[in-house]
Amino acid sequence: MKMQQFLQFLNQQLTYWRRQYTGLRRKGKLIRSPKGKSHRRELLRTMVKNVILFLSKTNEKSNRRKQERALKSKAKSVKTKSSIYAVGLDWAHEQRYSVILAITVVSLTGVIGHKLYNQTQLQIGNPAPQTIRAPYTASIEDQKKTEAERKAVSNRSLQMLMVDVGINKQINGNLQQLLNDGNEIRALAGAFPFFDPVILSISTQRYLRSCPDSEWQALLVAIENSKNQQKKGTRQTAASRSLSIAAPNQSRQPRTTPTPVRSMGGKYARDWLPKSDSQSPQVKPQKTEPVDFSQNTDFTQAVAELESYRVTTSEKNLSLLIAQISQVRPRYTQATAKLLQLETVSPEAVYEESLLLDLLDEEWEKTKMGIHQSLERILTQGIPQGLPKNILQDAVSLQLQTFVPENAETLAKKLLLAVLKPNLQRDEEQTRQNAQKAAAGVPSVMVKIRHGEVIVKKGEQITAWNFEVLEHYHLIRRQVKWQELVNLGTVIAIAISIFVWVERHIDYELRQRDRLLVLLLTLSVPGVITIGLPYTTWSALGLLLGSFYGPTLGLTVVGLLLPILGVNLDMSKAALLAGVGGGILGSYIAQRLRSREELALLGVAIALTQGSIYLVVKILIGQAFGSTWYIVLREAGLFALSGLGWSVVALGLSPYLEKLFDLVTPIRLAELANPNRPLLKRLATETPGTFQHTLFVATLAEAAAKKLGCNVELVRAGALYHDIGKMHDPLGFIENQMGGPNKHDTEIKDPWKSAEIIKKHVTEGLVMARKHLLPTAIQAFIPEHQGTMLIAYFHHQAQQMAQSDSSLTVDDADFRYDGPIPQSRETGIVMLADSCEAALRSLQASAKPLPEKRSLKDVSTEQALTMLNNILRAKWQDNQLVDSGLTREEISQISQIFVDVWQQFHHKRIAYPKLKASSTGRNS
C-alpha cells in the first residue's frame, strides 16, 4: 500500500515537473537564464524534501497531509524567494568572504600545527599528579639501555677503509720516476752483457768493465807477455799458461792443475809497473814498487779466459775484443758518476752500483715488470695508516719473491719501500652502514613490569623510563594544546590579512575560485613537510602563483610562509632557505615568460638556485667541511633535483589548472591567439570578411591597450574571438556579402527579424565559446563589446515603418543588445575599436583628392580624428563605458591611437608615371 502511494505521488510530481520544463523551454530560459537555473535548483530541492517527508511517516493520513504541505511549500518556493533555502543561500553568498577566511585559517592552522593535536599532558621532568601502578604484567623495552648497548657495539664495529685513487696515482708516478732514472743510468753504461757469455763469463765481463785502470793495464801486459813467450817457442800451450795464471781454487778450469802463482809473481810484478804518460814526455815516470795481482781471482780468471779466446780464435779477434772492452769501460765510468750525482741530490738514493749495473738487461726488464706487479697487488690490498715498518717490509719481500729475480730482490725492495705509503682512508658511508648493521643485531633490553608494581609515585619527577612505561600502558594523558593552536591561528590570520591588503592593491581582482587555488597551492608546502619530505613544493608554488597572478602575489605568499614554517615546523634552515629561494625566483620571473619552453628553462634555473643556496648556507655554518662534505654535496644535488622535479610537475599541472579554475595566463592567451585554433580557422574560412574585420579590430585594440598599460595579450585574444557568433549566419552581416545582394533588403525585409539576427551573433558566440571551453575572460568580450548599444540602422527602418503603419509600435529594447556593458578596461577598448573600425574603412573608401595643395593623407587624418571623437563621445554619452574604468582623458588618447594605426595601414604611396607604348612594337 505504501509503495503504491509513493508511486502515485511520484507520478504527480513528474507531471508537474514536465509542465514546468515545457514552460521554461518555451520561454527560452531553461539553459541561458539565471532565473531558469534558479527554478531548477528549487525544483530539485523540493523533490528531495518531498521524498524525505513521504518516507519519514508510516501513517497514511499523516502522509497525505505531508504531501499537501510539501506541494504548498513547493509552489511557494517557486513563486517567491523568501524560503529558508533562499535565505540560507543569500546569507552564505553575503558572508562568502568570511566563510572562505575561516576555511583558510582552519586549514592552514590544521596542517601547520598538526603536532599540537596529540600532545601528552604528562611530561618528562614534571611531578606525577598521583601514584600510578601497572595495570598488568608486561615486558617493556628499555630504549635508553638498548640505545646505549647498540651505540657501544656501533663504536666497536670495524672501520671500513677504501683505497685512495689519488695516492695510488702519486705512488705509481714516483716509482716510474725512479725506474726512469735507472733506465737512464743503464743506458749510459751500455748493454750488458756486452760479449758472448760462453766466451767471457758474466763475472769476468763485470770485472773487466769495472776494474781499476791499474788492473786493466796489468791485464794487458800479462796478455802481451804471454804472447811473447809463445813466439820464443816455449812448449807451454796457451791453455797451460792460462791455467798457471788462474787462481788455484778456480772451479771453471777443472781439467788442468794450475801452476803455482807465486813462481810467476815476480815477473808479472816487474812487468806491470805503471807507465809514464805519453802526452807528457818531459815528466819522468816515478818508480813504484811492483804490484802483485796474482791473488785476485777475478784478475787471473779474466786473463785465462782472454788467453783461451786467443788460442781458440786468432790474435786479431782478441784485439777486437780488447778494443770493445776499452769502449765499454768509459761508459761504465760515466754511469757510476751519474749514480754518484743522484746520491748527492737525494740522500735517500736507492740505487747502488753493484745492484743496478751488475744486472743483466733481461734481469732488469724482469725486475721492472715484477716491481709493477708487486706494487699493484700491494696497493690493491691497501696500506693502512700506522702500519709498522717491519710488517710492510715483510709484505714487500713476500711479494717480490714471486715476480723478481733473486739477485734483484734487494734493489726491488729498496725501490718499493722508497715510494710506498698509506693509501687507505676511512669510508664514512660504509663504516656507518656497518655500524648500523652491527647495532641492528643487538637485541632489545626488555624489563619485566609486574601487575600492581608502582611505576611512579605521587610528587616524584617523571623520568624517561617512567614515561616509556606509562606510554606502553597508554596511561599518558593526551590533549590538544588549544592555546598554542589559537596562537598559531592568530599568526596565520595576521598573515592572511596582509595577503588581503596586498590583493586589494594589485590590478588583478581575485575571484573565490582564485582564492581557493591559492589556498590549495599554499597548503601543498606544509603538507609535503608534514609527511616527512624535506624536498617540498616551493618551486611549484612560486612558478604557478607567479604565472597565474603575477610576481607581487607570489612573492607575498612565499614571504609570509617563510617565518610561519620556520617557527612552527621542525625542518633544516638550509632546506627552508633553499626552497624559499626557488619559490622567489619562480614568482618573480614566471609571468614574464611567453612559452612553455621558457618556463622549462626557468625550472632549470630554480633547480640550480635551490642547490646553490643549500650549499652556500652549509658552507657558512661550517657543515660543508670535514668528513661529511660529500653528504652535503649529495643533499645539495637532491635539492636541485627536487626543484627541477616540482617545476616539471607544475608545468604539467598548469594547463589543467588553467581550465579547471578558468585562468588566463600570458602563455594560454598566446596559445588562444594562434590562428590555427579551430574557431579562428573556421572564422577565416566561413566568414572571411568578419575575419579581416577582427584582425583590424585586434590591431587597433592592441595598440591602445599597450599605450594605456592594459593586458595586451588579453585584449588581442578577446578581440580575435569577439565576433565568432557571426558564423551562425555569415551573409547576415554586410562584410561577408562581398558586394552581393543584402539579404536584409531582398529576403527578410523586416527590421525586427534583422535586428534579431544581428543580436543573435552575441548569444551564438557565447554558445560556441562555451562549447570550445574558452576562458570566461575571453567570453566576456563577446557580449560586452556590444554592451546595450542600439542597432541604429534597423531601429531607424522600424521607426519609418511605424510612421506609415500606425498598428506597429517600436520598442527600443527590441533593437538593443542584451549587454552587459563593458566591465573592464580591456573589453571597453575592444568596444571602441569595433565601433571605429567600420568608420575608418568607410572613410578611406569615400575619401577623394581635393584641389587644394593639401594631400589626401592630411585631409583623411583630420576627418578620421573628428569622426572617431564623435563616435567615442556618443558611446560615452550612451553610458556604455561607465563600468569599464576608462576615463574621458583616456578615451581622447584612444581616438588618436586609432588614427595613428589607421595611417600606418593606409599610408601615402608614390605615384608612378604612366609609360608610353613603344613605337618599335618590341615585347616588354
Phi, psi and omega in degrees: 000317182294318180295322179296319178295322180295318180294322178296315179297319181295324178295319177298317180296318180296321177298317180295316181294325179294320177296317179299318180297316180298318179295316179295324180292322177297321180284351180071027185246005185288323185261315191262332186279132174301329179296320177299319177297321179296319178298318180295320178297317180295320179296320179295316179298319181296319179299312180299317181297318182293320179297317180296316179296324182290320184278349186277346181239153179250342181283132184295316180294320179297323179297317180297318179297322180294325180294314179298318180296323181290320179296318177297319180296322179296311181300320181293321181289331178286321184282328185224159180253024182267011181288169182293330179291315179297319179297317180296317179294320178298318179295317179297323179292320180291325183262021186297325179296317179293322179296315180295321178298316180296317178298319181296313182296315183294316182293315179294318178296320181294321182282313183290323182260036184296335182283351182271357183280327191235050181274144181279143178280323176274126183240152177296132180096344178272152178288144179288132181290340180200168177284128184242129181247159179287127181285340178200165181284136181202154174260123187240138179284131173271096187295327181294312179293321178299317180294322179296315180295319179294325177293320178296315178296322179296320179291329180277350182293152183294139176282135179268131182249155176224151183286133177273108183298325180297317179294322177300318178297320179296317179297314179298321178295317179296318179296317180297325177295317178296316179295325176296321176298317178297319178298320180296318180293316180293328176295324176294321182287339181090177183293147178215125006285148182270353180218171183295118181297343178290326181272310177245120181295160181300318181295322178293320179295321175302316183293316186296324182273347184244353183289157179296162180299325180297318179292321179297319178293319178297322179295320179295320179295318180298319179294320180295317178298320179298324179294318181294318179298325179293323178292328180286356174090020176299149182278352182286129180283165180298327181289322181290323177296322179295322180289329179291331179278329184296160180292149180298329184263017182291119184276345183284345180237071185283347188279340183240158177264120185296144175286141179305127183290330186298326181292337181259356186295320183296321180296312180296324181296323180287324184282338186264028177288146179295139180266158179286158180288127181292336180279351180231074184290336181288344180269121180281134179293141179277144178280128179238160177288145179298141180252130182257112179261012184292339180278349180276108184295323178298322181294307183298323179293321179296317179298317182297317181291324177291319178297320179296322179295322180293321181293320185280338180244260180201170179292328181293316179296324178295320179297319178296321180295318179296323178295320178296319178296324179295331177281327181288324186299315178296324179294321177297322178298319178297321180296318178294326176295321177296321177298318179297323178295319178297321179295327179290318181289316182239109181299335182265040180296141184259346184269139171233152183302315184290335182272321186272310188278342180278349180284142172292158179301319180295321179293324179296318178296318178295324179296314180299315180296318179294325178296316179296317180295318179295318180297318181297318180292321180293316181292327178294319176291329176093146177241110182283165175293142176077015179291128179303147185294321182294327178292319178295320179296318178296320180295320179295315180299319181296321180290320185290334181300334183273327192249345189242141174304151187298318182287353178253002184298319181298314179296315181297321180297318178298318180298313182293316180295335179288333185250339184290141174203164183303132180236013179254135174232163185288130175268099187298316184293314180292323177297319179296316178296322178296319178294320178296320179294319178294319180294325180294336180281352180279125180290156180290145177275112183257137179241131182269123177252123183271161180299131179084356180291139181289125176275311177209140180271159180298131179090341179285151178286139180280119178272174179297323179292318177301318181296320179297318180294315179298322179294323179296319180274005180058038178261003177282125181277116181260151184207164174265128180276086185296323183297315180291324176296320178295319178298316178296318178298324178295316178299317180294321178298320177296317179298320179294322178297322176296319178299317180296321179296318178294320181300321182286348181253012175248164183288331184279126178263118183281141172265176180295322179294328177293318178295324177296319179295317177300319179296315181296317179294324179292320180294337182295329183292301178292335179296317178292322178295323182298324181278002172102011179260123177282342183270080189268186195267035181301314184296317178295320179300309181295318183295316182288314180296318178296322180289321184279317191236002176098166185292326184298312182292319179296314179295326178296314181296314181297317180294325179285329179289329186304304182290327182295313180289324180297328183272323191260349180239142179277098179212156181297134178295326177295319178295320180296313181293323178297315178296318180297321178300316177295321178295321179295316180299315179296319180296322187284327190254336193305315187286347178280346185273152187234015178206156177295328179297318178295323176294325177295319176295325175297324176299321177295317178297321177297318179299313179296323179295314181297314179297320181292316180297317179299316181294318181296317179297318178296324178292319182294325180269003173082014181268356181271359181250161180096200187284349183257018184297324182289333176292320178296317178297321179295317179295320177299319177296322178294322177293323176296316179295323178294320177299318178292319181297313179292330175294320177296319177299317179298318179295322178291324181280338188305310180299323180290319178294323178299318180284318184293320182256012174054058182252151174237118177249161178305323181291317180293322178295322177295322177293320180292331180278000178293125183295349177274002175296147187305313182296318182290325176294319176297319180299318180290329183275314186276328182228073184298324178295316177297324180295318177295319175301318180296318180297318180291320177299317179298322180293315178298311184294322180296319178296318179293319180297320179295321180292323184269001178076029178270180179283100187294317181297320179294319180296316181295312180296317180297322179294325180292333183256001191290337182243026181293339179294344179289350178289347179289333178206078187302320184285355176282358182235133193297330183291344180260000183277346174051042178083000180279183181293144179276118184296334179292332180268332186260327186249309189280302179054033178220108184298331179292316178292321179296318178296324178296321177296316180296316180294332185292340181293342176282309182294319178293326177296321177295321178298315179296319182297318179291324179296323180266012173056043174288147179299154179300324180297327177282320179299330182298333181291335186292308177277328187284341179287343174257336179060227175243034183294155180274135174279087196296320186298308182284334174296321178293318177299317180297321178295321178294320178293324179293328178293326180273342180230107184291345180282347181268137175237141182255118175256121182302331181296331178290341183246015176246146175292155183284346179083194006281169175288162182307131181254002179213163179297325182293313179292328176295320179296319179294322176302313181294319179295321179294322180288326185274339185298313181296322180295318179295322178294315180295326179294319180293322182291327184265355183289138179227151178295145179255155183290343181291175181285347180291147182276167176299323181298317181294317180295317182295322179297315180295316180296318182297315182295320179296316182294316181295321177298321178294318181294314182292326177294324178293320177296321180294317182289335178277006178060032178279343187245013186292332181259002186278335184091357177281141179261167180296322179295320179294326179295322176297320177296322182298318180300318179293321178297317180298319180295319179298317178295319179298320177297323179294327179283326186240057181284162180286137179249157180287144179269113181281138178290151179282135182270132177280148179294141182285134181288340180279346179074020179289147176285134178257000000 
